[in-house]
Short mmCIF file of C-alpha atoms in Angstrom, two decimals:
data_model
loop_
_atom_site.label_atom_id
_atom_site.label_comp_id
_atom_site.label_asym_id
_atom_site.label_seq_id
_atom_site.Cartn_x
_atom_site.Cartn_y
_atom_site.Cartn_z
CA MET A 1 -6.44 -5.74 -10.55
CA SER A 2 -9.55 -3.62 -10.94
CA ASN A 3 -11.46 -6.70 -12.15
CA ASN A 4 -10.66 -8.35 -8.81
CA ILE A 5 -12.05 -5.33 -6.97
CA GLU A 6 -15.15 -5.22 -9.18
CA ASN A 7 -15.78 -8.91 -8.52
CA LEU A 8 -15.36 -8.41 -4.78
CA PHE A 9 -17.66 -5.38 -4.91
CA THR A 10 -20.34 -7.32 -6.78
CA GLN A 11 -20.03 -10.30 -4.45
CA TYR A 12 -19.85 -8.53 -1.09
CA TYR A 13 -21.34 -5.01 -1.36
CA GLN A 14 -24.89 -5.85 -0.21
CA ILE A 15 -23.85 -8.05 2.70
CA LEU A 16 -21.16 -5.59 3.84
CA ARG A 17 -23.66 -2.73 3.71
CA ALA A 18 -26.08 -4.73 5.88
CA TYR A 19 -23.21 -5.57 8.24
CA ALA A 20 -22.27 -1.87 8.60
CA LEU A 21 -25.94 -0.90 9.01
CA ARG A 22 -26.21 -3.17 12.07
CA TYR A 23 -23.58 -1.04 13.77
CA VAL A 24 -24.17 2.50 12.54
CA GLN A 25 -27.99 2.40 12.22
CA ASN A 26 -27.85 4.82 9.29
CA GLN A 27 -28.32 3.73 5.67
CA ASP A 28 -26.26 6.55 4.13
CA ALA A 29 -23.41 6.06 6.59
CA ALA A 30 -23.40 2.29 5.97
CA GLU A 31 -23.16 2.85 2.20
CA ASP A 32 -20.38 5.42 2.68
CA ILE A 33 -18.44 3.04 4.90
CA VAL A 34 -18.56 0.18 2.40
CA GLN A 35 -17.71 2.48 -0.49
CA ASP A 36 -14.75 3.84 1.50
CA VAL A 37 -13.49 0.30 2.11
CA PHE A 38 -13.60 -0.48 -1.61
CA PHE A 39 -12.06 2.88 -2.50
CA GLU A 40 -9.15 2.22 -0.14
CA LEU A 41 -8.83 -1.27 -1.59
CA TRP A 42 -8.60 0.29 -5.04
CA LEU A 43 -5.95 2.76 -3.83
CA ARG A 44 -3.90 -0.15 -2.46
CA ARG A 45 -4.61 -2.48 -5.39
CA ASN A 46 -0.92 -2.83 -6.28
CA GLU A 47 0.04 -3.81 -2.71
CA ILE A 48 -2.68 -6.38 -2.10
CA ASP A 49 -2.34 -10.06 -2.93
CA PHE A 50 -5.75 -10.90 -4.37
CA ASP A 51 -4.90 -14.61 -4.25
CA LEU A 52 -5.44 -14.46 -0.49
CA PRO A 53 -8.99 -14.78 0.86
CA MET A 54 -10.45 -11.27 1.04
CA LYS A 55 -13.65 -11.94 2.97
CA ALA A 56 -12.10 -11.55 6.44
CA TYR A 57 -10.23 -8.41 5.37
CA LEU A 58 -13.40 -6.79 3.98
CA PHE A 59 -15.53 -7.57 7.04
CA LYS A 60 -12.81 -6.40 9.44
CA SER A 61 -12.35 -3.17 7.45
CA VAL A 62 -16.10 -2.47 7.52
CA LEU A 63 -16.20 -3.21 11.25
CA ASN A 64 -13.30 -0.84 11.94
CA LYS A 65 -14.80 1.93 9.80
CA SER A 66 -18.17 1.43 11.53
CA ARG A 67 -16.49 1.77 14.90
CA ASN A 68 -14.66 4.89 13.71
CA TYR A 69 -17.97 6.35 12.52
CA ILE A 70 -19.66 5.70 15.87
CA TYR A 71 -16.68 7.07 17.79
CA ASP A 72 -16.52 10.21 15.62
CA LYS A 73 -20.29 10.71 15.92
CA ARG A 74 -20.13 10.44 19.71
CA VAL A 75 -17.28 12.93 19.91
CA LYS A 76 -19.00 15.28 17.46
CA ASP A 77 -22.26 15.09 19.40
CA LYS A 78 -20.27 15.59 22.63
CA ILE A 79 -21.76 12.50 24.21
CA SER A 80 -19.81 11.58 27.32
CA PHE A 81 -18.17 8.19 27.73
CA ASP A 82 -19.31 7.58 31.29
CA SER A 83 -21.56 4.55 30.92
CA ASP A 84 -20.38 0.94 30.99
CA ASN A 85 -21.45 0.58 27.35
CA ASP A 86 -19.21 3.44 26.30
CA ILE A 87 -16.25 2.04 28.20
CA GLN A 88 -16.86 -1.36 26.62
CA PHE A 89 -17.12 0.28 23.19
CA ILE A 90 -13.75 2.01 23.62
CA ASP A 91 -12.16 -1.22 24.84
CA ASP A 92 -13.59 -3.15 21.86
CA TYR A 93 -12.47 -0.40 19.52
CA LEU A 94 -8.88 -0.51 20.76
CA GLN A 95 -8.85 -4.32 20.75
CA SER A 96 -9.92 -4.38 17.09
CA PHE A 97 -6.53 -2.99 16.06
CA VAL A 98 -4.72 -5.79 17.90
CA VAL A 99 -7.05 -8.42 16.42
CA TYR A 100 -6.59 -7.01 12.92
CA GLN A 101 -2.80 -7.21 13.22
CA GLU A 102 -3.06 -10.78 14.52
CA ASP A 103 -5.43 -11.70 11.67
CA SER A 104 -3.00 -10.22 9.17
CA LEU A 105 -0.13 -12.28 10.58
CA LEU A 106 -2.32 -15.39 10.63
CA LEU A 107 -3.28 -14.79 6.99
CA LYS A 108 0.39 -14.60 6.05
CA ASP A 109 1.13 -17.78 8.02
CA LEU A 110 -1.85 -19.51 6.45
CA ASP A 111 -0.82 -18.47 2.95
CA ARG A 112 2.77 -19.61 3.53
CA GLU A 113 1.70 -23.00 4.93
CA ILE A 114 -0.75 -23.65 2.08
CA LYS A 115 1.92 -22.81 -0.51
CA THR A 116 4.49 -24.98 1.28
CA TYR A 117 2.11 -27.91 1.39
CA VAL A 118 0.95 -27.56 -2.24
CA GLU A 119 4.57 -27.36 -3.43
CA SER A 120 5.34 -30.60 -1.56
CA LEU A 121 2.62 -32.60 -3.36
CA PRO A 122 3.68 -35.28 -5.85
CA GLU A 123 3.89 -33.88 -9.39
CA GLN A 124 0.58 -35.17 -10.75
CA CYS A 125 -1.34 -34.35 -7.57
CA HIS A 126 0.23 -30.87 -7.54
CA ARG A 127 -0.70 -30.24 -11.17
CA ILE A 128 -4.29 -31.43 -10.66
CA PHE A 129 -4.72 -29.40 -7.47
CA ILE A 130 -3.42 -26.21 -9.11
CA MET A 131 -5.66 -26.74 -12.15
CA SER A 132 -8.66 -27.26 -9.87
CA ARG A 133 -8.11 -24.59 -7.23
CA SER A 134 -6.04 -21.89 -8.95
CA LEU A 135 -7.27 -22.18 -12.52
CA ASN A 136 -10.84 -23.14 -11.47
CA LEU A 137 -11.05 -25.93 -14.03
CA LYS A 138 -13.75 -28.57 -13.70
CA ASN A 139 -12.71 -32.15 -12.99
CA LYS A 140 -13.86 -33.20 -16.46
CA ASP A 141 -11.68 -30.53 -18.11
CA ILE A 142 -8.65 -31.51 -16.03
CA ALA A 143 -9.13 -35.16 -16.96
CA LEU A 144 -9.35 -34.28 -20.66
CA ARG A 145 -6.25 -32.07 -20.56
CA LEU A 146 -4.15 -34.64 -18.71
CA GLY A 147 -5.56 -37.73 -20.45
CA ILE A 148 -6.66 -39.37 -17.20
CA SER A 149 -10.00 -40.45 -15.78
CA ILE A 150 -12.31 -38.12 -13.87
CA LYS A 151 -12.13 -40.58 -10.97
CA THR A 152 -8.34 -40.14 -10.82
CA VAL A 153 -8.78 -36.36 -10.75
CA GLU A 154 -11.32 -36.65 -7.92
CA LYS A 155 -9.06 -38.96 -5.90
CA GLN A 156 -6.05 -36.67 -6.32
CA ILE A 157 -8.02 -33.59 -5.25
CA THR A 158 -9.42 -35.48 -2.25
CA LYS A 159 -5.89 -36.62 -1.35
CA ALA A 160 -4.55 -33.06 -1.63
CA LEU A 161 -7.38 -31.52 0.43
CA SER A 162 -7.13 -34.20 3.11
CA GLY A 163 -3.39 -33.70 3.35
CA LEU A 164 -3.81 -29.91 3.45
CA ARG A 165 -6.35 -30.20 6.25
CA ASN A 166 -3.92 -32.38 8.25
CA HIS A 167 -1.01 -30.03 7.50
CA LEU A 168 -2.96 -26.96 8.68
CA LYS A 169 -4.20 -28.82 11.75
CA LYS A 170 -0.64 -29.84 12.63
CA ASN A 171 0.44 -26.20 12.33
CA GLY A 172 -2.49 -24.83 14.35
CA LEU A 173 -4.08 -22.97 11.43
CA LEU A 174 -7.05 -25.19 10.59
CA SER A 175 -9.58 -23.34 12.75
CA PHE A 176 -8.46 -19.98 11.34
CA PHE A 177 -8.80 -21.38 7.81
CA PHE A 178 -12.41 -22.41 8.48
CA LEU A 179 -13.18 -19.07 10.16
CA LEU A 180 -12.29 -17.26 6.94
CA PHE A 181 -14.92 -19.17 5.01
CA SER A 182 -17.66 -19.34 7.62
CA GLY A 183 -18.71 -15.70 8.06
CA PHE A 184 -18.76 -13.61 11.19
CA GLU A 185 -22.27 -13.78 12.58
#
């Protein structure tokens, strides 16, 4: 579990800090926000399914903590919320909770649909796809282990990915799937 968190920290810390900095305009606060996100992730490490994509979760958590920081700072500094920008900020802040819940439900739907599709693959295609995507084996290694050609491995992976794309599209989850891997800017 902690290895997963360390890997995520190594992979995303710098970009998440820069993302937070865009909102809070304070280097120390941005670092604190990102560290808080990873600390909370560590606290919930036994509840979290690290097989799910974590990028969207991390960015949304940093965004929410950044908004909390700005809100708390405004209240602490006794800045009034009279301007249109402040009203928009509060509206965005409240909407983020709804969006986060919707994203969480979509992630669960996406995970369920991917698992359903992968389980429905023919035996050899299923085995090759799992070896490629879950075990992160190279096509050459899969071919050697199964005693088949690299070309067969490539065709089976292409077949599985094409079918998965169609399955997600049919279930209205394809655009959400691509959003997870495309970033937020």
